[in-house]
Amino acid sequence: MSTLYLCHHKADGIIVDSDKDNLKLNGFFECYKSRCTKIKRQFYCDRYCNKITTTAVNVYVQYENDVFTGTCNRMVAHNRANGSDVGIKVEATEVWRETGLPEVVMASCHKVQREGNTLRATDCINGTLLNEELIPEKYMNFTTYWSLVTNSTRLLDPEQNYLPMQHLLTIFNYSRLYINLEGCVNTLRGECREFLNTHGIDGDNNTAQSRFPCFYKKDDPFLVIARFDLDKTWRDLMIAIFVPSTLFVISFIALVVIAHSVKVGDDAKMRCQLCAQDDPAAITEDLAMDGVLQTTEDMADMDTRANQPLA
């Protein structure tokens, strides 16, 4: 359905010359060159959808700002509402059947799909019956349809088990809506704008309110989350725990091995003791170095004795 409006107005107010008295242009005016006529009454606008078929139609299903119409024989439900708790899956239960009475069915659903001659809808609410005589013949626009929905108060399901009214399903009257647990988005991809278009419609100007699945905690009405994947959360948690822990264990073992296998010799060279046990060249070098050190110590002793006075 188009988001455009067809507005009607009548300019019947004062006339102002915009070239001379432009300070008087306060409000809505219809201008032709410099001659402006004030629009005194409020605009009257219709949604630009002036051909919703009403001929031989007994079911109207609203999905966001689209209206599905059809001539149906019966309506069957596969889930039963459970108030503010999760619904219960049941066997196919007939909710409504065409009886020849002059009445039509109206409902609002979260998703609607057409499968051949069948309409398959999910999460339907506000099921009502309306006298067929109140519906205009052949066609009607969206504004008329919206007024009919507003004034339709006869319940289709008196026990409120299959097409309950919206107020019976309310869990929290007010909660903050977060896009995810972190409240973070990718602004370069325009996620904020996309999220606003799909979750930010408040129902003004004869439009349908945003309806979407969300995740919540029963004992915490502070916030609800639009995007939540439990499997992904567990996967990220496991990665955050095991990857750093594994790296820490590997680093610790490596440090212990290095501390016990690498030694610094007297010549300020680092040597691997484990490698030196099997390397003859390293053993020969160590023996030569020990010989040099021993010779140096002997020469130092001889110098000490030579410098001592004779008794």
PDB file of C-alpha atoms in Angstrom:
ATOM      1  CA  MET A   1       0.000   0.000   0.000  1.00  0.00           C
ATOM      2  CA  SER A   2       1.277   3.451  -0.847  1.00  0.00           C
ATOM      3  CA  THR A   3       2.382   5.760   1.946  1.00  0.00           C
ATOM      4  CA  LEU A   4       1.010   8.756   0.020  1.00  0.00           C
ATOM      5  CA  TYR A   5      -2.088  10.647   1.081  1.00  0.00           C
ATOM      6  CA  LEU A   6      -4.816  12.331  -0.916  1.00  0.00           C
ATOM      7  CA  CYS A   7      -5.640  15.508   0.988  1.00  0.00           C
ATOM      8  CA  HIS A   8      -8.608  17.849   0.580  1.00  0.00           C
ATOM      9  CA  HIS A   9      -8.686  21.504   1.556  1.00  0.00           C
ATOM     10  CA  LYS A  10     -10.533  24.709   0.827  1.00  0.00           C
ATOM     11  CA  ALA A  11      -8.921  28.130   0.797  1.00  0.00           C
ATOM     12  CA  ASP A  12     -11.648  30.420   2.166  1.00  0.00           C
ATOM     13  CA  GLY A  13      -9.798  32.740   4.538  1.00  0.00           C
ATOM     14  CA  ILE A  14      -8.213  36.136   4.288  1.00  0.00           C
ATOM     15  CA  ILE A  15      -6.245  37.200   1.224  1.00  0.00           C
ATOM     16  CA  VAL A  16      -2.678  38.404   1.710  1.00  0.00           C
ATOM     17  CA  ASP A  17      -0.297  39.996  -0.772  1.00  0.00           C
ATOM     18  CA  SER A  18       2.947  38.163  -0.060  1.00  0.00           C
ATOM     19  CA  ASP A  19       5.044  40.889  -1.706  1.00  0.00           C
ATOM     20  CA  LYS A  20       3.771  43.555   0.680  1.00  0.00           C
ATOM     21  CA  ASP A  21       2.603  41.773   3.838  1.00  0.00           C
ATOM     22  CA  ASN A  22       4.646  38.580   4.032  1.00  0.00           C
ATOM     23  CA  LEU A  23       4.729  38.827   7.837  1.00  0.00           C
ATOM     24  CA  LYS A  24       1.024  37.958   7.847  1.00  0.00           C
ATOM     25  CA  LEU A  25       1.684  34.563   6.250  1.00  0.00           C
ATOM     26  CA  ASN A  26       1.202  32.635   9.465  1.00  0.00           C
ATOM     27  CA  GLY A  27      -0.437  29.240   8.937  1.00  0.00           C
ATOM     28  CA  PHE A  28      -1.475  27.417   5.760  1.00  0.00           C
ATOM     29  CA  PHE A  29      -2.071  29.391   2.574  1.00  0.00           C
ATOM     30  CA  GLU A  30      -2.825  28.601  -1.034  1.00  0.00           C
ATOM     31  CA  CYS A  31      -0.811  30.980  -3.190  1.00  0.00           C
ATOM     32  CA  TYR A  32      -0.954  31.957  -6.831  1.00  0.00           C
ATOM     33  CA  LYS A  33       1.976  34.218  -7.594  1.00  0.00           C
ATOM     34  CA  SER A  34       1.851  36.832  -4.812  1.00  0.00           C
ATOM     35  CA  ARG A  35      -1.857  36.386  -3.984  1.00  0.00           C
ATOM     36  CA  CYS A  36      -2.252  33.993  -1.028  1.00  0.00           C
ATOM     37  CA  THR A  37      -5.547  32.790   0.449  1.00  0.00           C
ATOM     38  CA  LYS A  38      -5.544  31.319   3.932  1.00  0.00           C
ATOM     39  CA  ILE A  39      -6.788  27.767   4.549  1.00  0.00           C
ATOM     40  CA  LYS A  40      -8.887  28.087   7.687  1.00  0.00           C
ATOM     41  CA  ARG A  41     -10.069  24.510   8.173  1.00  0.00           C
ATOM     42  CA  GLN A  42      -7.898  21.524   8.928  1.00  0.00           C
ATOM     43  CA  PHE A  43      -6.723  19.284   6.105  1.00  0.00           C
ATOM     44  CA  TYR A  44      -8.695  16.106   5.511  1.00  0.00           C
ATOM     45  CA  CYS A  45      -6.482  13.347   4.103  1.00  0.00           C
ATOM     46  CA  ASP A  46      -7.169   9.806   2.907  1.00  0.00           C
ATOM     47  CA  ARG A  47      -4.620   7.055   2.521  1.00  0.00           C
ATOM     48  CA  TYR A  48      -3.959   6.726  -1.181  1.00  0.00           C
ATOM     49  CA  CYS A  49      -5.582   3.317  -1.511  1.00  0.00           C
ATOM     50  CA  ASN A  50      -9.056   3.980  -2.798  1.00  0.00           C
ATOM     51  CA  LYS A  51      -9.896   0.544  -4.184  1.00  0.00           C
ATOM     52  CA  ILE A  52     -10.098  -2.070  -1.465  1.00  0.00           C
ATOM     53  CA  THR A  53     -12.471  -4.561  -3.040  1.00  0.00           C
ATOM     54  CA  THR A  54     -15.635  -5.213  -1.036  1.00  0.00           C
ATOM     55  CA  THR A  55     -17.758  -7.131  -3.549  1.00  0.00           C
ATOM     56  CA  ALA A  56     -18.411 -10.728  -2.433  1.00  0.00           C
ATOM     57  CA  VAL A  57     -15.841 -10.436   0.378  1.00  0.00           C
ATOM     58  CA  ASN A  58     -16.421 -11.788   3.873  1.00  0.00           C
ATOM     59  CA  VAL A  59     -12.885 -11.768   5.359  1.00  0.00           C
ATOM     60  CA  TYR A  60     -10.524  -8.800   5.827  1.00  0.00           C
ATOM     61  CA  VAL A  61      -7.051  -9.544   7.201  1.00  0.00           C
ATOM     62  CA  GLN A  62      -4.686  -6.660   7.879  1.00  0.00           C
ATOM     63  CA  TYR A  63      -0.945  -7.198   7.657  1.00  0.00           C
ATOM     64  CA  GLU A  64       0.992  -4.039   8.551  1.00  0.00           C
ATOM     65  CA  ASN A  65      -0.392  -1.495   6.044  1.00  0.00           C
ATOM     66  CA  ASP A  66      -1.722  -4.108   3.615  1.00  0.00           C
ATOM     67  CA  VAL A  67      -5.230  -5.547   3.563  1.00  0.00           C
ATOM     68  CA  PHE A  68      -5.953  -9.071   2.306  1.00  0.00           C
ATOM     69  CA  THR A  69      -9.544  -9.740   1.280  1.00  0.00           C
ATOM     70  CA  GLY A  70     -11.211 -13.004   0.405  1.00  0.00           C
ATOM     71  CA  THR A  71     -14.359 -15.070   0.265  1.00  0.00           C
ATOM     72  CA  CYS A  72     -13.791 -17.871   2.758  1.00  0.00           C
ATOM     73  CA  ASN A  73     -15.863 -20.806   3.951  1.00  0.00           C
ATOM     74  CA  ARG A  74     -14.247 -21.294   7.342  1.00  0.00           C
ATOM     75  CA  MET A  75     -11.374 -20.292   9.597  1.00  0.00           C
ATOM     76  CA  VAL A  76      -9.187 -22.841  11.417  1.00  0.00           C
ATOM     77  CA  ALA A  77      -6.698 -22.235  14.256  1.00  0.00           C
ATOM     78  CA  HIS A  78      -3.665 -24.366  15.148  1.00  0.00           C
ATOM     79  CA  ASN A  79      -2.617 -22.507  18.317  1.00  0.00           C
ATOM     80  CA  ARG A  80      -4.511 -21.392  21.386  1.00  0.00           C
ATOM     81  CA  ALA A  81      -3.693 -18.157  23.159  1.00  0.00           C
ATOM     82  CA  ASN A  82      -2.623 -18.312  26.793  1.00  0.00           C
ATOM     83  CA  GLY A  83      -2.883 -14.721  27.922  1.00  0.00           C
ATOM     84  CA  SER A  84       0.523 -13.109  28.392  1.00  0.00           C
ATOM     85  CA  ASP A  85       2.240 -16.527  28.380  1.00  0.00           C
ATOM     86  CA  VAL A  86       3.355 -18.565  25.389  1.00  0.00           C
ATOM     87  CA  GLY A  87       0.529 -20.024  23.307  1.00  0.00           C
ATOM     88  CA  ILE A  88      -0.278 -23.724  23.146  1.00  0.00           C
ATOM     89  CA  LYS A  89      -0.258 -25.775  19.962  1.00  0.00           C
ATOM     90  CA  VAL A  90      -3.550 -27.620  19.410  1.00  0.00           C
ATOM     91  CA  GLU A  91      -5.223 -29.721  16.781  1.00  0.00           C
ATOM     92  CA  ALA A  92      -6.934 -27.872  13.940  1.00  0.00           C
ATOM     93  CA  THR A  93      -9.891 -26.122  15.580  1.00  0.00           C
ATOM     94  CA  GLU A  94     -12.628 -24.385  13.645  1.00  0.00           C
ATOM     95  CA  VAL A  95     -13.039 -20.797  14.814  1.00  0.00           C
ATOM     96  CA  TRP A  96     -15.535 -19.462  12.282  1.00  0.00           C
ATOM     97  CA  ARG A  97     -17.674 -20.813   9.442  1.00  0.00           C
ATOM     98  CA  GLU A  98     -19.707 -19.090   6.756  1.00  0.00           C
ATOM     99  CA  THR A  99     -23.370 -19.353   7.752  1.00  0.00           C
ATOM    100  CA  GLY A 100     -24.983 -17.033   5.218  1.00  0.00           C
ATOM    101  CA  LEU A 101     -25.508 -14.234   7.734  1.00  0.00           C
ATOM    102  CA  PRO A 102     -24.692 -10.672   6.573  1.00  0.00           C
ATOM    103  CA  GLU A 103     -21.427 -10.381   8.516  1.00  0.00           C
ATOM    104  CA  VAL A 104     -17.723 -10.121   7.739  1.00  0.00           C
ATOM    105  CA  VAL A 105     -14.610 -11.092   9.700  1.00  0.00           C
ATOM    106  CA  MET A 106     -11.850  -8.606  10.505  1.00  0.00           C
ATOM    107  CA  ALA A 107      -8.480  -9.427  12.055  1.00  0.00           C
ATOM    108  CA  SER A 108      -4.893  -8.196  12.240  1.00  0.00           C
ATOM    109  CA  CYS A 109      -2.010 -10.643  11.758  1.00  0.00           C
ATOM    110  CA  HIS A 110       1.757 -10.524  12.036  1.00  0.00           C
ATOM    111  CA  LYS A 111       2.370 -12.422   8.794  1.00  0.00           C
ATOM    112  CA  VAL A 112       0.080 -13.415   5.941  1.00  0.00           C
ATOM    113  CA  GLN A 113       0.891 -15.759   3.059  1.00  0.00           C
ATOM    114  CA  ARG A 114      -1.287 -16.832   0.184  1.00  0.00           C
ATOM    115  CA  GLU A 115      -1.065 -20.524  -0.693  1.00  0.00           C
ATOM    116  CA  GLY A 116      -3.337 -21.295  -3.608  1.00  0.00           C
ATOM    117  CA  ASN A 117      -6.886 -20.605  -2.460  1.00  0.00           C
ATOM    118  CA  THR A 118      -5.854 -20.431   1.202  1.00  0.00           C
ATOM    119  CA  LEU A 119      -4.630 -17.573   3.368  1.00  0.00           C
ATOM    120  CA  ARG A 120      -2.164 -18.711   6.031  1.00  0.00           C
ATOM    121  CA  ALA A 121      -1.715 -16.145   8.795  1.00  0.00           C
ATOM    122  CA  THR A 122       0.279 -16.181  12.041  1.00  0.00           C
ATOM    123  CA  ASP A 123      -0.148 -14.355  15.355  1.00  0.00           C
ATOM    124  CA  CYS A 124      -3.601 -12.986  14.578  1.00  0.00           C
ATOM    125  CA  ILE A 125      -5.341 -10.711  17.074  1.00  0.00           C
ATOM    126  CA  ASN A 126      -8.368  -8.409  17.349  1.00  0.00           C
ATOM    127  CA  GLY A 127     -10.792 -10.798  15.654  1.00  0.00           C
ATOM    128  CA  THR A 128     -14.182  -9.104  15.272  1.00  0.00           C
ATOM    129  CA  LEU A 129     -17.429  -9.444  13.320  1.00  0.00           C
ATOM    130  CA  LEU A 130     -18.990  -6.528  11.465  1.00  0.00           C
ATOM    131  CA  ASN A 131     -22.385  -6.100   9.860  1.00  0.00           C
ATOM    132  CA  GLU A 132     -21.943  -6.361   6.099  1.00  0.00           C
ATOM    133  CA  GLU A 133     -24.415  -3.528   5.515  1.00  0.00           C
ATOM    134  CA  LEU A 134     -21.943  -1.030   7.020  1.00  0.00           C
ATOM    135  CA  ILE A 135     -19.346  -1.725   4.324  1.00  0.00           C
ATOM    136  CA  PRO A 136     -19.520   0.373   1.131  1.00  0.00           C
ATOM    137  CA  GLU A 137     -20.338  -1.482  -2.061  1.00  0.00           C
ATOM    138  CA  LYS A 138     -17.685  -2.391  -4.631  1.00  0.00           C
ATOM    139  CA  TYR A 139     -14.764  -0.397  -3.178  1.00  0.00           C
ATOM    140  CA  MET A 140     -13.631   1.571  -0.152  1.00  0.00           C
ATOM    141  CA  ASN A 141     -10.488   3.516   0.704  1.00  0.00           C
ATOM    142  CA  PHE A 142      -8.136   2.821   3.579  1.00  0.00           C
ATOM    143  CA  THR A 143      -9.499   5.622   5.747  1.00  0.00           C
ATOM    144  CA  THR A 144     -12.972   4.099   5.582  1.00  0.00           C
ATOM    145  CA  TYR A 145     -11.570   0.661   6.321  1.00  0.00           C
ATOM    146  CA  TRP A 146      -9.679   1.999   9.334  1.00  0.00           C
ATOM    147  CA  SER A 147     -12.808   3.627  10.745  1.00  0.00           C
ATOM    148  CA  LEU A 148     -14.726   0.357  10.322  1.00  0.00           C
ATOM    149  CA  VAL A 149     -12.022  -1.541  12.209  1.00  0.00           C
ATOM    150  CA  THR A 150     -12.095   1.022  15.011  1.00  0.00           C
ATOM    151  CA  ASN A 151     -15.879   0.759  15.387  1.00  0.00           C
ATOM    152  CA  SER A 152     -15.989  -3.034  15.121  1.00  0.00           C
ATOM    153  CA  THR A 153     -16.499  -4.290  18.682  1.00  0.00           C
ATOM    154  CA  ARG A 154     -18.391  -7.574  18.273  1.00  0.00           C
ATOM    155  CA  LEU A 155     -15.970 -10.356  19.210  1.00  0.00           C
ATOM    156  CA  LEU A 156     -15.379 -13.211  16.801  1.00  0.00           C
ATOM    157  CA  ASP A 157     -14.036 -15.404  19.613  1.00  0.00           C
ATOM    158  CA  PRO A 158     -15.965 -14.632  22.823  1.00  0.00           C
ATOM    159  CA  GLU A 159     -13.695 -16.901  24.885  1.00  0.00           C
ATOM    160  CA  GLN A 160     -10.615 -15.130  23.522  1.00  0.00           C
ATOM    161  CA  ASN A 161      -8.734 -18.357  22.849  1.00  0.00           C
ATOM    162  CA  TYR A 162      -7.761 -18.035  19.197  1.00  0.00           C
ATOM    163  CA  LEU A 163      -8.124 -14.408  18.049  1.00  0.00           C
ATOM    164  CA  PRO A 164      -7.877 -12.470  21.330  1.00  0.00           C
ATOM    165  CA  MET A 165      -7.928  -8.731  21.704  1.00  0.00           C
ATOM    166  CA  GLN A 166      -4.576  -7.045  21.978  1.00  0.00           C
ATOM    167  CA  HIS A 167      -4.991  -5.769  25.545  1.00  0.00           C
ATOM    168  CA  LEU A 168      -5.363  -9.354  26.822  1.00  0.00           C
ATOM    169  CA  LEU A 169      -1.882 -10.221  25.541  1.00  0.00           C
ATOM    170  CA  THR A 170      -0.058  -7.276  27.113  1.00  0.00           C
ATOM    171  CA  ILE A 171       2.969  -8.351  29.155  1.00  0.00           C
ATOM    172  CA  PHE A 172       4.495  -4.965  30.025  1.00  0.00           C
ATOM    173  CA  ASN A 173       2.864  -1.589  29.550  1.00  0.00           C
ATOM    174  CA  TYR A 174       6.217   0.096  28.989  1.00  0.00           C
ATOM    175  CA  SER A 175       9.703  -1.216  28.193  1.00  0.00           C
ATOM    176  CA  ARG A 176      12.792   0.013  26.422  1.00  0.00           C
ATOM    177  CA  LEU A 177      13.487  -1.643  23.089  1.00  0.00           C
ATOM    178  CA  TYR A 178      17.133  -2.576  22.421  1.00  0.00           C
ATOM    179  CA  ILE A 179      18.285  -3.841  19.053  1.00  0.00           C
ATOM    180  CA  ASN A 180      20.575  -6.363  20.807  1.00  0.00           C
ATOM    181  CA  LEU A 181      22.139  -7.015  24.197  1.00  0.00           C
ATOM    182  CA  GLU A 182      25.000  -4.602  23.571  1.00  0.00           C
ATOM    183  CA  GLY A 183      22.842  -1.892  22.033  1.00  0.00           C
ATOM    184  CA  CYS A 184      25.398  -1.588  19.214  1.00  0.00           C
ATOM    185  CA  VAL A 185      24.765  -1.215  15.487  1.00  0.00           C
ATOM    186  CA  ASN A 186      26.819  -0.809  12.339  1.00  0.00           C
ATOM    187  CA  THR A 187      26.086   2.768  11.316  1.00  0.00           C
ATOM    188  CA  LEU A 188      27.957   2.364   8.024  1.00  0.00           C
ATOM    189  CA  ARG A 189      25.400  -0.227   6.906  1.00  0.00           C
ATOM    190  CA  GLY A 190      22.475   1.986   7.911  1.00  0.00           C
ATOM    191  CA  GLU A 191      21.186  -0.399  10.583  1.00  0.00           C
ATOM    192  CA  CYS A 192      19.717   2.450  12.634  1.00  0.00           C
ATOM    193  CA  ARG A 193      17.573   3.657   9.746  1.00  0.00           C
ATOM    194  CA  GLU A 194      16.472   0.138   8.877  1.00  0.00           C
ATOM    195  CA  PHE A 195      15.634  -0.622  12.514  1.00  0.00           C
ATOM    196  CA  LEU A 196      13.582   2.570  12.796  1.00  0.00           C
ATOM    197  CA  ASN A 197      11.584   1.712   9.671  1.00  0.00           C
ATOM    198  CA  THR A 198      10.722  -1.792  10.893  1.00  0.00           C
ATOM    199  CA  HIS A 199      10.305  -1.153  14.634  1.00  0.00           C
ATOM    200  CA  GLY A 200       9.507   2.542  15.025  1.00  0.00           C
ATOM    201  CA  ILE A 201       6.017   2.961  13.539  1.00  0.00           C
ATOM    202  CA  ASP A 202       3.716   4.225  16.291  1.00  0.00           C
ATOM    203  CA  GLY A 203       0.376   4.076  14.451  1.00  0.00           C
ATOM    204  CA  ASP A 204      -0.094   7.788  13.787  1.00  0.00           C
ATOM    205  CA  ASN A 205      -1.771   9.097  10.619  1.00  0.00           C
ATOM    206  CA  ASN A 206      -3.939   6.018  10.111  1.00  0.00           C
ATOM    207  CA  THR A 207      -1.024   3.591   9.913  1.00  0.00           C
ATOM    208  CA  ALA A 208      -0.547   0.218  11.547  1.00  0.00           C
ATOM    209  CA  GLN A 209       1.712  -0.029  14.568  1.00  0.00           C
ATOM    210  CA  SER A 210       4.942  -1.973  14.253  1.00  0.00           C
ATOM    211  CA  ARG A 211       4.607  -5.636  15.213  1.00  0.00           C
ATOM    212  CA  PHE A 212       7.699  -7.771  15.629  1.00  0.00           C
ATOM    213  CA  PRO A 213       8.985 -10.656  17.774  1.00  0.00           C
ATOM    214  CA  CYS A 214      11.157  -9.758  20.753  1.00  0.00           C
ATOM    215  CA  PHE A 215      12.847 -11.374  23.749  1.00  0.00           C
ATOM    216  CA  TYR A 216      12.171 -10.414  27.353  1.00  0.00           C
ATOM    217  CA  LYS A 217      12.612 -11.439  30.978  1.00  0.00           C
ATOM    218  CA  LYS A 218       9.435 -12.069  32.918  1.00  0.00           C
ATOM    219  CA  ASP A 219      10.736 -10.386  36.064  1.00  0.00           C
ATOM    220  CA  ASP A 220      12.447  -7.422  34.383  1.00  0.00           C
ATOM    221  CA  PRO A 221      10.259  -4.989  32.409  1.00  0.00           C
ATOM    222  CA  PHE A 222      13.116  -2.518  31.927  1.00  0.00           C
ATOM    223  CA  LEU A 223      14.064  -3.654  28.417  1.00  0.00           C
ATOM    224  CA  VAL A 224      13.225  -6.082  25.634  1.00  0.00           C
ATOM    225  CA  ILE A 225      15.587  -7.192  22.860  1.00  0.00           C
ATOM    226  CA  ALA A 226      14.754  -7.366  19.179  1.00  0.00           C
ATOM    227  CA  ARG A 227      17.699  -9.530  18.073  1.00  0.00           C
ATOM    228  CA  PHE A 228      18.881 -12.416  20.209  1.00  0.00           C
ATOM    229  CA  ASP A 229      20.427 -15.738  19.148  1.00  0.00           C
ATOM    230  CA  LEU A 230      21.007 -18.099  22.077  1.00  0.00           C
ATOM    231  CA  ASP A 231      23.226 -20.468  20.069  1.00  0.00           C
ATOM    232  CA  LYS A 232      25.405 -17.599  18.877  1.00  0.00           C
ATOM    233  CA  THR A 233      25.625 -16.242  22.427  1.00  0.00           C
ATOM    234  CA  TRP A 234      26.799 -19.621  23.750  1.00  0.00           C
ATOM    235  CA  ARG A 235      29.284 -19.938  20.896  1.00  0.00           C
ATOM    236  CA  ASP A 236      30.738 -16.494  21.553  1.00  0.00           C
ATOM    237  CA  LEU A 237      30.924 -17.269  25.282  1.00  0.00           C
ATOM    238  CA  MET A 238      32.804 -20.530  24.689  1.00  0.00           C
ATOM    239  CA  ILE A 239      35.241 -18.801  22.338  1.00  0.00           C
ATOM    240  CA  ALA A 240      35.788 -16.005  24.860  1.00  0.00           C
ATOM    241  CA  ILE A 241      36.564 -18.562  27.599  1.00  0.00           C
ATOM    242  CA  PHE A 242      38.562 -21.295  25.859  1.00  0.00           C
ATOM    243  CA  VAL A 243      40.720 -19.321  23.411  1.00  0.00           C
ATOM    244  CA  PRO A 244      42.382 -17.057  26.042  1.00  0.00           C
ATOM    245  CA  SER A 245      42.620 -19.977  28.495  1.00  0.00           C
ATOM    246  CA  THR A 246      44.314 -22.193  25.907  1.00  0.00           C
ATOM    247  CA  LEU A 247      46.785 -19.470  24.970  1.00  0.00           C
ATOM    248  CA  PHE A 248      47.552 -18.878  28.658  1.00  0.00           C
ATOM    249  CA  VAL A 249      48.246 -22.578  29.300  1.00  0.00           C
ATOM    250  CA  ILE A 250      50.470 -22.871  26.216  1.00  0.00           C
ATOM    251  CA  SER A 251      52.399 -19.735  27.175  1.00  0.00           C
ATOM    252  CA  PHE A 252      52.844 -20.936  30.766  1.00  0.00           C
ATOM    253  CA  ILE A 253      54.160 -24.349  29.680  1.00  0.00           C
ATOM    254  CA  ALA A 254      56.527 -22.710  27.191  1.00  0.00           C
ATOM    255  CA  LEU A 255      57.926 -20.404  29.890  1.00  0.00           C
ATOM    256  CA  VAL A 256      58.456 -23.327  32.306  1.00  0.00           C
ATOM    257  CA  VAL A 257      60.278 -25.378  29.663  1.00  0.00           C
ATOM    258  CA  ILE A 258      62.476 -22.440  28.688  1.00  0.00           C
ATOM    259  CA  ALA A 259      63.302 -21.637  32.321  1.00  0.00           C
ATOM    260  CA  HIS A 260      64.513 -25.209  32.961  1.00  0.00           C
ATOM    261  CA  SER A 261      66.275 -25.843  29.664  1.00  0.00           C
ATOM    262  CA  VAL A 262      68.033 -22.585  28.813  1.00  0.00           C
ATOM    263  CA  LYS A 263      71.033 -21.434  30.845  1.00  0.00           C
ATOM    264  CA  VAL A 264      73.297 -18.413  30.558  1.00  0.00           C
ATOM    265  CA  GLY A 265      76.956 -19.294  30.654  1.00  0.00           C
ATOM    266  CA  ASP A 266      79.842 -17.332  32.139  1.00  0.00           C
ATOM    267  CA  ASP A 267      80.553 -15.981  28.678  1.00  0.00           C
ATOM    268  CA  ALA A 268      77.082 -14.380  28.629  1.00  0.00           C
ATOM    269  CA  LYS A 269      75.828 -16.839  26.021  1.00  0.00           C
ATOM    270  CA  MET A 270      72.499 -18.642  26.293  1.00  0.00           C
ATOM    271  CA  ARG A 271      72.670 -22.400  25.824  1.00  0.00           C
ATOM    272  CA  CYS A 272      69.991 -25.057  25.689  1.00  0.00           C
ATOM    273  CA  GLN A 273      70.953 -27.775  28.132  1.00  0.00           C
ATOM    274  CA  LEU A 274      68.634 -30.331  26.570  1.00  0.00           C
ATOM    275  CA  CYS A 275      70.246 -29.759  23.193  1.00  0.00           C
ATOM    276  CA  ALA A 276      73.804 -29.727  24.613  1.00  0.00           C
ATOM    277  CA  GLN A 277      73.445 -33.283  25.975  1.00  0.00           C
ATOM    278  CA  ASP A 278      73.386 -34.674  22.456  1.00  0.00           C
ATOM    279  CA  ASP A 279      75.641 -32.113  20.735  1.00  0.00           C
ATOM    280  CA  PRO A 280      79.431 -33.057  20.891  1.00  0.00           C
ATOM    281  CA  ALA A 281      80.461 -29.656  19.566  1.00  0.00           C
ATOM    282  CA  ALA A 282      78.668 -27.922  22.385  1.00  0.00           C
ATOM    283  CA  ILE A 283      80.276 -30.290  24.934  1.00  0.00           C
ATOM    284  CA  THR A 284      83.781 -29.654  23.465  1.00  0.00           C
ATOM    285  CA  GLU A 285      83.191 -25.909  23.599  1.00  0.00           C
ATOM    286  CA  ASP A 286      82.138 -26.138  27.234  1.00  0.00           C
ATOM    287  CA  LEU A 287      85.247 -28.216  28.095  1.00  0.00           C
ATOM    288  CA  ALA A 288      87.507 -25.740  26.307  1.00  0.00           C
ATOM    289  CA  MET A 289      85.914 -22.873  28.138  1.00  0.00           C
ATOM    290  CA  ASP A 290      86.362 -24.691  31.444  1.00  0.00           C
ATOM    291  CA  GLY A 291      90.056 -25.193  30.601  1.00  0.00           C
ATOM    292  CA  VAL A 292      90.492 -21.509  29.860  1.00  0.00           C
ATOM    293  CA  LEU A 293      88.828 -20.595  33.121  1.00  0.00           C
ATOM    294  CA  GLN A 294      91.034 -23.081  35.038  1.00  0.00           C
ATOM    295  CA  THR A 295      94.213 -21.689  33.414  1.00  0.00           C
ATOM    296  CA  THR A 296      93.138 -18.171  34.267  1.00  0.00           C
ATOM    297  CA  GLU A 297      92.585 -19.148  37.882  1.00  0.00           C
ATOM    298  CA  ASP A 298      96.051 -20.857  38.074  1.00  0.00           C
ATOM    299  CA  MET A 299      97.756 -17.767  36.688  1.00  0.00           C
ATOM    300  CA  ALA A 300      95.945 -15.612  39.206  1.00  0.00           C
ATOM    301  CA  ASP A 301      97.165 -17.861  42.034  1.00  0.00           C
ATOM    302  CA  MET A 302     100.755 -17.670  40.772  1.00  0.00           C
ATOM    303  CA  ASP A 303     100.616 -13.872  40.664  1.00  0.00           C
ATOM    304  CA  THR A 304      99.296 -13.830  44.195  1.00  0.00           C
ATOM    305  CA  ARG A 305     102.137 -16.010  45.488  1.00  0.00           C
ATOM    306  CA  ALA A 306     104.740 -13.979  43.609  1.00  0.00           C
ATOM    307  CA  ASN A 307     103.585 -10.780  45.218  1.00  0.00           C
ATOM    308  CA  GLN A 308     103.713 -12.196  48.715  1.00  0.00           C
ATOM    309  CA  PRO A 309     106.888 -11.141  50.745  1.00  0.00           C
ATOM    310  CA  LEU A 310     109.393 -13.794  51.691  1.00  0.00           C
ATOM    311  CA  ALA A 311     109.560 -14.693  55.366  1.00  0.00           C
TER     312      ALA A 311
END
